[in-house]
Amino acid sequence: MQPNSARARDMAYVVHQHTDLHAFAQSGGTLIVGGDGIYVTDEDGKRYLEAMAGMWSASLGFSERRLAEAAYRQMQVLPYYHTFYAKGHMPSVDLAERLISLAPCVPGAEKLTKVLLGCSGSESNDLAIKLIWYYHNAIGKPRKKKIIGRQRGYHGATVATASLSGLPTMYNGFDLPMPLFLHADNPHYYRLHAPGESEEAFSQRMADNLEQLILREDPDTIAAFFAEPVQGGGGAIIPPARYFDCIQPVLKKYEILFLVDEVICGFGRTGNMWGCETYNLRPDLVTCGKALSASYQPISALLLTQKIHDAMVAQSAEKGSFAHGFTFAAHPVACAVALEALNIYEQDQTVAHVRQVAPVFQAALRALLDHPMVGDAGAVGLFGGVELMQSGALRVAFPPALKIGQRVQDECLRLGLIVRCIVDRIAFTPPLIITATQIGEMVGLFRQALDNVWAASAHECLGATA
Ligand SMILES: Cc1ncc(COP(=O)(O)O)c(C=O)c1O
């Protein structure tokens, strides 16, 4: 099929990710050519406020010179080396040491003492699955192999991490999910609570259901539970009160490892350095990526407790080499940029800034509840979600055929605002450097988009039945 616009022809050589390939072939997409602060610019010179920080990730915006300079400095000294066969380089050593010193450690948690560097969140989560299997073989529990994720959880796009993710659209046509991956309930309180059920009671029900799942499957076969502190790709879903307080004892009771996926939440997004701190999480493994380098270089990390590492060393003593590695993992330029990003977070007190502007962001989103299309709106730190509903009070969704979320997303783009619709939930994760004034601009543009879509489609929406 031939693309029918100049823009589609420009972009046609690249297979675009998470894109309707058929529609794209007809109409093309948006080519971004530059960025400044929290804004990006397309090839026509149109400027957009990037309310998603790219892929929930460009925490320091799109024009941080200190990161570009760190990359250039490292390229001049040692542009590439690897960490295979007992070789290494200083940027990886410095970064691992720094990550360990920053690692989350809430009271009662085991310390995270070892780091494996990777190139993406998917890669680090995939590696974590491999290591969890390796670990259980090493400690003589080879039946512990099943991994539990959650419905609407997102952990990546590899064969294993897509299987672990609870998003059926990622299975369709790909022969996924693979066996050994299970999915616990989605803790989306607004949508799924029973009439009169409190957040705490809902959280307890989620934990009871998890325990039932574990018992049904046989606890001796369950290796690990993966969770994002706030579910991102599932729709910016903030956990209800006491959710993790109810879940964690169940994991402990059945000796199930807990991996906290901090790929979005890590480095300040929720108003603390880690989502673990915001929700009092005590993980055995942590993955992070995205904001680790403010997304200026592809880099991710898997952090482990000493207990897991000791078992790996014992297993390696028996089996020989730890036979895992990626050419670009721990790339020195990416490590140098990540180190500089961590310096900037410290020097500029980025987490304190998030805490300062978060109440403005939260209040602005909550104020949208008066809009006839909005059923739910809330945020933690600078991580927000707005749910579009035909009737918010009655919790009646728009009929999927109306594609309301997509219409709102498209209207936002037209107005110069980039947001992400996940069915009818709109996610906001702006760069962490956003100011209070810019938050006003962002939410103002969003309200304008809602008004425009409502004006154009209210009859259709009100006439439709869900
Ligand atoms: C929570 C979470 N985990 C893992 C990933 C995968 O990361 P990547 O796209 O870098 O592979 C993502 C990506 O959005 C994510 O949101």
CSV table of C-alpha atoms and ligand atoms in Angstrom, one decimal:
chain,number,residue,atom,x,y,z
A,1,MET,CA,0.0,0.0,0.0
A,2,GLN,CA,1.4,3.4,-0.9
A,3,PRO,CA,1.3,6.2,1.7
A,4,ASN,CA,-1.0,9.0,0.5
A,5,SER,CA,0.6,12.0,2.2
A,6,ALA,CA,4.1,13.5,2.1
A,7,ARG,CA,4.4,13.0,5.9
A,8,ALA,CA,3.5,9.3,5.7
A,9,ARG,CA,6.1,8.9,2.9
A,10,ASP,CA,8.7,10.6,5.1
A,11,MET,CA,8.1,8.2,7.9
A,12,ALA,CA,7.2,5.1,6.0
A,13,TYR,CA,10.6,3.3,6.3
A,14,VAL,CA,10.3,3.0,10.0
A,15,VAL,CA,7.9,0.5,11.5
A,16,HIS,CA,6.4,2.5,14.3
A,17,GLN,CA,5.8,1.0,17.7
A,18,HIS,CA,2.4,0.6,19.3
A,19,THR,CA,0.9,2.2,16.1
A,20,ASP,CA,-2.1,1.2,14.0
A,21,LEU,CA,0.1,0.3,11.0
A,22,HIS,CA,-2.9,0.3,8.6
A,23,ALA,CA,-4.0,3.8,9.6
A,24,PHE,CA,-0.4,5.0,9.7
A,25,ALA,CA,0.2,3.9,6.1
A,26,GLN,CA,-2.6,6.3,5.1
A,27,SER,CA,-2.0,9.3,7.2
A,28,GLY,CA,1.5,9.2,8.6
A,29,GLY,CA,2.3,10.7,12.0
A,30,THR,CA,4.0,13.5,13.8
A,31,LEU,CA,7.8,14.0,13.2
A,32,ILE,CA,9.4,15.6,16.2
A,33,VAL,CA,12.6,17.6,15.3
A,34,GLY,CA,13.6,19.4,18.4
A,35,GLY,CA,12.9,20.2,22.0
A,36,ASP,CA,13.3,22.9,24.7
A,37,GLY,CA,12.5,22.4,28.3
A,38,ILE,CA,9.1,20.6,28.6
A,39,TYR,CA,8.2,21.4,24.9
A,40,VAL,CA,9.0,19.6,21.7
A,41,THR,CA,8.6,20.9,18.1
A,42,ASP,CA,7.5,19.2,15.0
A,43,GLU,CA,8.8,19.6,11.4
A,44,ASP,CA,6.3,22.4,10.7
A,45,GLY,CA,7.6,24.4,13.7
A,46,LYS,CA,4.5,23.6,15.8
A,47,ARG,CA,5.3,23.5,19.5
A,48,TYR,CA,3.8,20.9,21.9
A,49,LEU,CA,3.8,20.8,25.7
A,50,GLU,CA,5.0,17.2,26.3
A,51,ALA,CA,2.8,16.1,29.2
A,52,MET,CA,4.1,12.5,28.9
A,53,ALA,CA,7.8,13.4,29.0
A,54,GLY,CA,8.1,11.3,25.9
A,55,MET,CA,7.6,7.8,27.2
A,56,TRP,CA,7.0,8.8,30.9
A,57,SER,CA,10.7,9.3,30.9
A,58,ALA,CA,12.4,12.5,29.8
A,59,SER,CA,12.4,13.7,33.4
A,60,LEU,CA,14.7,16.7,32.8
A,61,GLY,CA,13.0,17.9,29.6
A,62,PHE,CA,14.4,18.0,26.1
A,63,SER,CA,17.3,20.5,26.3
A,64,GLU,CA,19.5,19.7,29.3
A,65,ARG,CA,23.0,20.6,28.1
A,66,ARG,CA,24.8,19.0,31.0
A,67,LEU,CA,23.7,15.6,29.8
A,68,ALA,CA,24.8,16.3,26.3
A,69,GLU,CA,28.2,17.4,27.6
A,70,ALA,CA,28.6,14.3,29.8
A,71,ALA,CA,28.0,12.1,26.8
A,72,TYR,CA,30.6,14.0,24.7
A,73,ARG,CA,33.2,13.9,27.5
A,74,GLN,CA,32.8,10.2,27.8
A,75,MET,CA,32.9,9.6,24.1
A,76,GLN,CA,36.3,11.3,24.0
A,77,VAL,CA,37.8,9.1,26.7
A,78,LEU,CA,36.3,5.7,26.1
A,79,PRO,CA,33.4,5.6,23.7
A,80,TYR,CA,32.7,1.9,24.1
A,81,TYR,CA,33.6,-1.0,26.3
A,82,HIS,CA,31.7,-4.0,27.7
A,83,THR,CA,31.4,-5.9,31.0
A,84,PHE,CA,31.9,-9.4,29.7
A,85,TYR,CA,34.6,-11.8,30.7
A,86,ALA,CA,35.6,-10.0,33.9
A,87,LYS,CA,36.3,-6.8,32.1
A,88,GLY,CA,34.8,-3.4,33.0
A,89,HIS,CA,35.1,0.3,33.0
A,90,MET,CA,34.9,3.1,35.5
A,91,PRO,CA,31.5,4.7,34.4
A,92,SER,CA,29.8,1.3,35.2
A,93,VAL,CA,31.5,1.0,38.5
A,94,ASP,CA,30.7,4.5,39.5
A,95,LEU,CA,27.1,4.2,38.4
A,96,ALA,CA,26.5,0.9,40.2
A,97,GLU,CA,28.1,2.3,43.4
A,98,ARG,CA,25.9,5.4,43.2
A,99,LEU,CA,22.7,3.4,42.5
A,100,ILE,CA,23.4,1.2,45.6
A,101,SER,CA,23.9,4.3,47.7
A,102,LEU,CA,20.6,5.7,46.5
A,103,ALA,CA,18.7,2.4,46.4
A,104,PRO,CA,15.3,2.2,48.2
A,105,CYS,CA,15.5,0.7,51.7
A,106,VAL,CA,12.4,1.2,53.8
A,107,PRO,CA,12.4,-0.1,57.4
A,108,GLY,CA,12.2,-3.9,57.4
A,109,ALA,CA,13.5,-4.2,53.8
A,110,GLU,CA,16.6,-6.2,52.9
A,111,LYS,CA,19.3,-4.0,51.4
A,112,LEU,CA,19.8,-4.0,47.7
A,113,THR,CA,23.5,-4.5,47.2
A,114,LYS,CA,24.2,-5.5,43.5
A,115,VAL,CA,23.4,-4.0,40.2
A,116,LEU,CA,23.1,-5.5,36.7
A,117,LEU,CA,23.0,-2.8,34.0
A,118,GLY,CA,20.9,-3.1,30.9
A,119,CYS,CA,19.6,-1.1,27.9
A,120,SER,CA,15.8,-0.9,28.6
A,121,GLY,CA,13.2,-1.6,31.1
A,122,SER,CA,12.0,-4.6,29.2
A,123,GLU,CA,15.5,-6.0,29.1
A,124,SER,CA,16.0,-5.6,32.9
A,125,ASN,CA,12.6,-7.1,33.7
A,126,ASP,CA,13.3,-10.0,31.3
A,127,LEU,CA,16.7,-10.6,32.9
A,128,ALA,CA,15.0,-10.5,36.3
A,129,ILE,CA,12.7,-13.3,35.3
A,130,LYS,CA,15.7,-15.4,34.2
A,131,LEU,CA,17.5,-14.6,37.4
A,132,ILE,CA,14.5,-15.5,39.5
A,133,TRP,CA,14.5,-18.9,37.8
A,134,TYR,CA,18.3,-19.2,38.2
A,135,TYR,CA,17.9,-18.3,41.9
A,136,HIS,CA,15.3,-20.9,42.7
A,137,ASN,CA,17.2,-23.6,40.9
A,138,ALA,CA,20.3,-22.5,43.0
A,139,ILE,CA,18.5,-22.8,46.3
A,140,GLY,CA,17.0,-26.2,45.5
A,141,LYS,CA,13.4,-25.0,44.8
A,142,PRO,CA,13.2,-25.8,41.1
A,143,ARG,CA,9.4,-26.0,41.1
A,144,LYS,CA,9.1,-22.3,41.9
A,145,LYS,CA,8.9,-21.0,38.4
A,146,LYS,CA,5.5,-19.2,37.9
A,147,ILE,CA,5.6,-15.4,37.9
A,148,ILE,CA,2.6,-13.3,38.9
A,149,GLY,CA,1.9,-10.0,37.3
A,150,ARG,CA,-1.3,-8.0,37.4
A,151,GLN,CA,-4.1,-7.3,35.0
A,152,ARG,CA,-3.3,-4.0,33.3
A,153,GLY,CA,0.3,-4.2,34.6
A,154,TYR,CA,3.0,-3.3,32.1
A,155,HIS,CA,6.6,-4.7,32.3
A,156,GLY,CA,7.9,-4.6,28.7
A,157,ALA,CA,7.6,-5.9,25.2
A,158,THR,CA,9.9,-9.0,25.1
A,159,VAL,CA,8.3,-12.4,24.9
A,160,ALA,CA,8.5,-12.9,28.7
A,161,THR,CA,7.7,-9.3,29.8
A,162,ALA,CA,4.8,-9.0,27.4
A,163,SER,CA,3.5,-12.3,28.8
A,164,LEU,CA,3.9,-10.9,32.3
A,165,SER,CA,2.1,-7.7,31.4
A,166,GLY,CA,-1.6,-7.9,31.9
A,167,LEU,CA,-2.6,-6.2,28.6
A,168,PRO,CA,-4.4,-8.5,26.2
A,169,THR,CA,-3.8,-6.1,23.3
A,170,MET,CA,-0.1,-7.1,23.6
A,171,TYR,CA,-0.9,-10.8,23.2
A,172,ASN,CA,-3.2,-10.5,20.1
A,173,GLY,CA,-1.6,-12.1,17.1
A,174,PHE,CA,1.7,-12.7,18.9
A,175,ASP,CA,0.9,-16.2,20.4
A,176,LEU,CA,1.3,-14.8,23.9
A,177,PRO,CA,1.2,-15.1,26.9
A,178,MET,CA,3.7,-17.9,27.4
A,179,PRO,CA,3.0,-20.5,30.0
A,180,LEU,CA,4.2,-19.8,33.6
A,181,PHE,CA,2.8,-16.2,33.7
A,182,LEU,CA,-0.3,-15.5,35.9
A,183,HIS,CA,-2.2,-12.3,36.5
A,184,ALA,CA,-3.6,-11.1,39.8
A,185,ASP,CA,-6.4,-8.5,40.0
A,186,ASN,CA,-6.0,-5.0,38.7
A,187,PRO,CA,-6.3,-2.7,41.8
A,188,HIS,CA,-8.3,0.0,40.0
A,189,TYR,CA,-10.5,1.1,42.9
A,190,TYR,CA,-12.6,3.7,41.0
A,191,ARG,CA,-13.7,1.2,38.4
A,192,LEU,CA,-13.8,-2.0,40.3
A,193,HIS,CA,-14.9,-1.4,43.9
A,194,ALA,CA,-18.2,-2.8,45.0
A,195,PRO,CA,-20.9,-0.2,46.1
A,196,GLY,CA,-20.0,1.0,49.6
A,197,GLU,CA,-16.6,-0.8,49.6
A,198,SER,CA,-13.9,1.4,51.2
A,199,GLU,CA,-10.4,1.6,49.6
A,200,GLU,CA,-9.0,-0.4,52.5
A,201,ALA,CA,-11.6,-3.2,52.2
A,202,PHE,CA,-11.0,-3.2,48.4
A,203,SER,CA,-7.3,-3.6,49.0
A,204,GLN,CA,-7.9,-6.5,51.4
A,205,ARG,CA,-10.1,-8.2,48.8
A,206,MET,CA,-7.2,-7.8,46.3
A,207,ALA,CA,-4.8,-9.5,48.7
A,208,ASP,CA,-7.3,-12.3,49.5
A,209,ASN,CA,-7.8,-12.9,45.8
A,210,LEU,CA,-4.1,-13.0,45.3
A,211,GLU,CA,-3.8,-15.6,48.1
A,212,GLN,CA,-6.5,-17.7,46.5
A,213,LEU,CA,-4.7,-17.6,43.2
A,214,ILE,CA,-1.5,-18.7,44.9
A,215,LEU,CA,-3.2,-21.6,46.7
A,216,ARG,CA,-5.0,-22.7,43.5
A,217,GLU,CA,-1.7,-22.8,41.6
A,218,ASP,CA,0.3,-24.4,44.5
A,219,PRO,CA,2.5,-22.0,46.5
A,220,ASP,CA,5.5,-24.2,45.8
A,221,THR,CA,5.3,-23.3,42.1
A,222,ILE,CA,5.1,-19.5,42.5
A,223,ALA,CA,8.5,-17.8,42.2
A,224,ALA,CA,7.8,-14.1,42.1
A,225,PHE,CA,5.3,-11.2,42.0
A,226,PHE,CA,5.9,-8.2,39.9
A,227,ALA,CA,4.3,-4.8,40.5
A,228,GLU,CA,4.7,-1.2,39.5
A,229,PRO,CA,4.1,1.1,42.4
A,230,VAL,CA,1.7,3.1,40.2
A,231,GLN,CA,0.5,1.2,37.1
A,232,GLY,CA,1.6,3.2,34.0
A,233,GLY,CA,0.8,1.5,30.7
A,234,GLY,CA,-2.4,0.2,32.2
A,235,GLY,CA,-3.7,3.7,32.6
A,236,ALA,CA,-1.9,5.7,35.4
A,237,ILE,CA,-3.7,3.8,38.1
A,238,ILE,CA,-2.8,4.8,41.6
A,239,PRO,CA,-3.0,2.1,44.2
A,240,PRO,CA,-5.8,2.4,46.7
A,241,ALA,CA,-5.1,3.0,50.4
A,242,ARG,CA,-3.2,0.1,52.1
A,243,TYR,CA,-3.0,-1.9,48.9
A,244,PHE,CA,0.6,-2.9,49.2
A,245,ASP,CA,0.3,-3.3,53.0
A,246,CYS,CA,-2.2,-6.0,52.3
A,247,ILE,CA,-0.3,-7.6,49.4
A,248,GLN,CA,3.2,-7.9,50.9
A,249,PRO,CA,2.4,-10.2,53.9
A,250,VAL,CA,0.9,-12.7,51.4
A,251,LEU,CA,4.1,-12.8,49.4
A,252,LYS,CA,6.2,-13.3,52.5
A,253,LYS,CA,3.9,-16.0,53.8
A,254,TYR,CA,4.5,-18.1,50.7
A,255,GLU,CA,8.2,-17.2,50.1
A,256,ILE,CA,7.4,-15.4,46.9
A,257,LEU,CA,10.0,-12.9,45.7
A,258,PHE,CA,8.8,-9.3,45.2
A,259,LEU,CA,10.1,-7.4,42.2
A,260,VAL,CA,9.1,-3.7,42.2
A,261,ASP,CA,9.2,-2.3,38.7
A,262,GLU,CA,10.3,1.3,39.2
A,263,VAL,CA,10.9,1.9,35.5
A,264,ILE,CA,8.4,4.8,35.5
A,265,CYS,CA,8.3,5.6,39.2
A,266,GLY,CA,12.1,5.7,40.0
A,267,PHE,CA,13.9,9.0,40.4
A,268,GLY,CA,11.3,11.2,41.7
A,269,ARG,CA,8.1,10.6,39.8
A,270,THR,CA,5.9,9.9,42.8
A,271,GLY,CA,7.4,12.7,45.0
A,272,ASN,CA,10.1,10.5,46.5
A,273,MET,CA,13.2,9.1,44.9
A,274,TRP,CA,11.4,5.7,44.6
A,275,GLY,CA,7.9,4.5,44.5
A,276,CYS,CA,9.1,2.0,47.1
A,277,GLU,CA,9.4,4.9,49.6
A,278,THR,CA,6.0,6.4,48.7
A,279,TYR,CA,4.3,3.0,49.3
A,280,ASN,CA,6.5,1.4,51.9
A,281,LEU,CA,7.6,-1.5,49.7
A,282,ARG,CA,10.2,-4.1,50.7
A,283,PRO,CA,11.4,-5.7,47.4
A,284,ASP,CA,13.9,-8.4,46.7
A,285,LEU,CA,14.5,-7.0,43.3
A,286,VAL,CA,14.0,-3.6,41.8
A,287,THR,CA,14.2,-2.6,38.1
A,288,CYS,CA,14.6,1.0,36.8
A,289,GLY,CA,15.3,2.7,33.5
A,290,LYS,CA,13.7,5.7,31.7
A,291,ALA,CA,14.6,8.6,34.1
A,292,LEU,CA,17.8,6.9,35.1
A,293,SER,CA,19.5,8.8,32.3
A,294,ALA,CA,16.5,11.3,31.9
A,295,SER,CA,16.2,9.2,28.7
A,296,TYR,CA,19.1,10.9,27.0
A,297,GLN,CA,20.7,7.4,26.7
A,298,PRO,CA,19.2,3.9,26.7
A,299,ILE,CA,20.1,2.5,30.1
A,300,SER,CA,18.3,0.5,32.8
A,301,ALA,CA,19.2,-1.4,35.9
A,302,LEU,CA,18.2,-4.4,38.0
A,303,LEU,CA,19.1,-4.2,41.7
A,304,LEU,CA,19.3,-7.3,43.8
A,305,THR,CA,19.6,-8.2,47.4
A,306,GLN,CA,22.8,-9.9,48.7
A,307,LYS,CA,20.8,-13.1,49.3
A,308,ILE,CA,20.0,-13.5,45.6
A,309,HIS,CA,23.5,-12.6,44.5
A,310,ASP,CA,25.1,-15.1,47.0
A,311,ALA,CA,22.9,-17.8,45.4
A,312,MET,CA,24.0,-16.8,41.9
A,313,VAL,CA,27.6,-17.0,42.9
A,314,ALA,CA,27.1,-20.5,44.4
A,315,GLN,CA,25.3,-21.5,41.2
A,316,SER,CA,28.1,-20.1,39.1
A,317,ALA,CA,30.7,-22.0,41.2
A,318,GLU,CA,28.8,-25.2,40.3
A,319,LYS,CA,27.8,-24.5,36.6
A,320,GLY,CA,30.7,-22.3,35.5
A,321,SER,CA,30.2,-18.9,33.8
A,322,PHE,CA,27.2,-16.8,34.5
A,323,ALA,CA,26.1,-17.2,30.9
A,324,HIS,CA,24.3,-14.0,30.3
A,325,GLY,CA,25.2,-10.7,28.6
A,326,PHE,CA,24.3,-8.0,26.1
A,327,THR,CA,26.9,-6.1,23.9
A,328,PHE,CA,25.5,-2.7,24.8
A,329,ALA,CA,24.6,-3.3,28.5
A,330,ALA,CA,26.5,-1.0,30.8
A,331,HIS,CA,27.6,1.1,27.8
A,332,PRO,CA,30.1,3.7,29.2
A,333,VAL,CA,28.4,6.7,27.5
A,334,ALA,CA,25.0,5.7,28.9
A,335,CYS,CA,26.5,5.2,32.3
A,336,ALA,CA,28.2,8.6,32.2
A,337,VAL,CA,25.0,10.3,31.2
A,338,ALA,CA,23.1,8.4,33.9
A,339,LEU,CA,25.6,9.5,36.5
A,340,GLU,CA,25.2,13.1,35.3
A,341,ALA,CA,21.4,12.8,35.6
A,342,LEU,CA,21.8,11.6,39.2
A,343,ASN,CA,24.1,14.6,39.8
A,344,ILE,CA,21.5,16.9,38.4
A,345,TYR,CA,18.7,15.4,40.5
A,346,GLU,CA,20.8,16.1,43.6
A,347,GLN,CA,22.1,19.5,42.6
A,348,ASP,CA,18.8,20.9,41.4
A,349,GLN,CA,16.8,19.1,44.2
A,350,THR,CA,14.5,17.7,41.6
A,351,VAL,CA,12.6,15.5,44.1
A,352,ALA,CA,12.0,18.5,46.3
A,353,HIS,CA,10.7,20.4,43.3
A,354,VAL,CA,8.3,17.6,42.5
A,355,ARG,CA,7.0,17.7,46.0
A,356,GLN,CA,6.6,21.4,45.8
A,357,VAL,CA,4.6,21.5,42.5
A,358,ALA,CA,2.7,18.2,43.1
A,359,PRO,CA,-0.2,19.8,45.1
A,360,VAL,CA,-0.7,22.3,42.2
A,361,PHE,CA,-0.9,19.4,39.7
A,362,GLN,CA,-3.1,17.3,41.9
A,363,ALA,CA,-5.5,20.2,42.5
A,364,ALA,CA,-5.6,21.0,38.8
A,365,LEU,CA,-6.5,17.4,37.9
A,366,ARG,CA,-9.1,17.1,40.7
A,367,ALA,CA,-10.7,20.3,39.4
A,368,LEU,CA,-11.5,18.5,36.2
A,369,LEU,CA,-14.1,16.4,38.1
A,370,ASP,CA,-16.6,19.1,37.4
A,371,HIS,CA,-16.4,18.3,33.6
A,372,PRO,CA,-19.3,16.2,32.3
A,373,MET,CA,-16.8,13.8,30.6
A,374,VAL,CA,-14.6,13.1,33.7
A,375,GLY,CA,-15.4,10.3,36.1
A,376,ASP,CA,-12.1,10.1,38.1
A,377,ALA,CA,-9.0,12.2,38.4
A,378,GLY,CA,-6.0,12.0,40.7
A,379,ALA,CA,-2.3,12.0,41.0
A,380,VAL,CA,0.6,11.1,43.2
A,381,GLY,CA,3.7,13.3,42.8
A,382,LEU,CA,3.7,14.2,39.0
A,383,PHE,CA,2.0,11.0,38.0
A,384,GLY,CA,-1.6,11.6,37.1
A,385,GLY,CA,-4.6,9.9,35.5
A,386,VAL,CA,-8.0,11.2,34.3
A,387,GLU,CA,-10.8,8.7,33.5
A,388,LEU,CA,-13.3,9.7,30.9
A,389,MET,CA,-16.8,8.3,31.7
A,390,GLN,CA,-20.2,8.7,30.2
A,391,SER,CA,-21.5,9.0,33.7
A,392,GLY,CA,-18.9,9.5,36.4
A,393,ALA,CA,-21.2,9.2,39.3
A,394,LEU,CA,-22.8,6.0,38.0
A,395,ARG,CA,-19.5,4.7,36.8
A,396,VAL,CA,-20.8,4.1,33.3
A,397,ALA,CA,-18.1,4.0,30.6
A,398,PHE,CA,-18.3,5.4,27.1
A,399,PRO,CA,-19.1,2.8,24.5
A,400,PRO,CA,-15.7,1.7,23.2
A,401,ALA,CA,-16.9,2.3,19.6
A,402,LEU,CA,-16.9,6.0,20.3
A,403,LYS,CA,-13.2,6.0,20.9
A,404,ILE,CA,-13.5,9.0,23.2
A,405,GLY,CA,-10.0,8.7,24.7
A,406,GLN,CA,-8.5,8.7,21.2
A,407,ARG,CA,-10.7,11.7,20.2
A,408,VAL,CA,-9.5,13.6,23.3
A,409,GLN,CA,-5.9,12.7,22.6
A,410,ASP,CA,-6.2,13.8,19.0
A,411,GLU,CA,-7.8,17.1,20.0
A,412,CYS,CA,-5.0,17.7,22.6
A,413,LEU,CA,-2.4,17.2,19.8
A,414,ARG,CA,-4.2,19.7,17.6
A,415,LEU,CA,-4.1,22.2,20.5
A,416,GLY,CA,-0.4,21.6,21.1
A,417,LEU,CA,-0.5,19.1,24.0
A,418,ILE,CA,0.9,15.6,24.0
A,419,VAL,CA,-1.0,13.2,26.4
A,420,ARG,CA,-1.5,9.5,26.2
A,421,CYS,CA,-4.9,7.8,26.1
A,422,ILE,CA,-5.1,4.3,27.4
A,423,VAL,CA,-8.6,3.3,26.3
A,424,ASP,CA,-10.5,6.1,28.1
A,425,ARG,CA,-7.9,7.0,30.7
A,426,ILE,CA,-5.6,9.8,30.0
A,427,ALA,CA,-2.2,9.7,31.6
A,428,PHE,CA,-0.1,12.7,32.6
A,429,THR,CA,3.6,12.4,33.5
A,430,PRO,CA,5.2,15.7,32.5
A,431,PRO,CA,8.9,16.3,32.8
A,432,LEU,CA,9.8,16.6,36.5
A,433,ILE,CA,11.1,20.2,35.8
A,434,ILE,CA,7.6,21.5,35.0
A,435,THR,CA,6.7,24.7,36.9
A,436,ALA,CA,3.4,25.5,38.6
A,437,THR,CA,2.6,28.0,35.7
A,438,GLN,CA,3.3,25.3,33.1
A,439,ILE,CA,1.0,22.9,35.0
A,440,GLY,CA,-1.7,25.5,34.7
A,441,GLU,CA,-1.0,25.8,30.9
A,442,MET,CA,-1.0,21.9,30.6
A,443,VAL,CA,-4.3,21.3,32.4
A,444,GLY,CA,-5.9,24.4,30.7
A,445,LEU,CA,-5.1,23.0,27.3
A,446,PHE,CA,-6.5,19.6,28.4
A,447,ARG,CA,-9.8,21.2,29.6
A,448,GLN,CA,-10.0,23.1,26.3
A,449,ALA,CA,-9.7,19.7,24.4
A,450,LEU,CA,-12.4,18.2,26.6
A,451,ASP,CA,-14.7,21.1,26.0
A,452,ASN,CA,-14.1,20.9,22.2
A,453,VAL,CA,-14.7,17.1,22.1
A,454,TRP,CA,-17.8,17.5,24.3
A,455,ALA,CA,-19.2,20.2,22.1
A,456,ALA,CA,-18.6,18.1,19.0
A,457,SER,CA,-19.9,14.8,20.3
A,458,ALA,CA,-22.2,15.4,23.3
A,459,HIS,CA,-25.3,14.2,21.4
A,460,GLU,CA,-23.5,11.1,20.3
A,461,CYS,CA,-22.2,10.4,23.8
A,462,LEU,CA,-25.4,11.1,25.6
A,463,GLY,CA,-27.4,9.1,23.0
A,464,ALA,CA,-25.1,6.1,23.2
A,465,THR,CA,-25.5,3.2,25.7
A,466,ALA,CA,-22.4,1.6,27.1
B,1,LIG,C1,6.6,0.0,34.4
B,1,LIG,C2,7.3,-0.3,33.1
B,1,LIG,N1,8.2,-1.3,33.1
B,1,LIG,C3,8.9,-1.6,32.0
B,1,LIG,C4,8.8,-0.9,30.9
B,1,LIG,C5,9.6,-1.2,29.6
B,1,LIG,O1,10.6,-0.3,29.5
B,1,LIG,P1,11.3,-0.1,28.0
B,1,LIG,O2,10.2,0.5,27.1
B,1,LIG,O3,12.4,0.8,28.3
B,1,LIG,O4,11.7,-1.5,27.6
B,1,LIG,C6,7.9,0.2,30.8
B,1,LIG,C7,7.8,1.0,29.6
B,1,LIG,O5,7.0,1.9,29.5
B,1,LIG,C8,7.2,0.5,32.0
B,1,LIG,O6,6.3,1.5,32.0
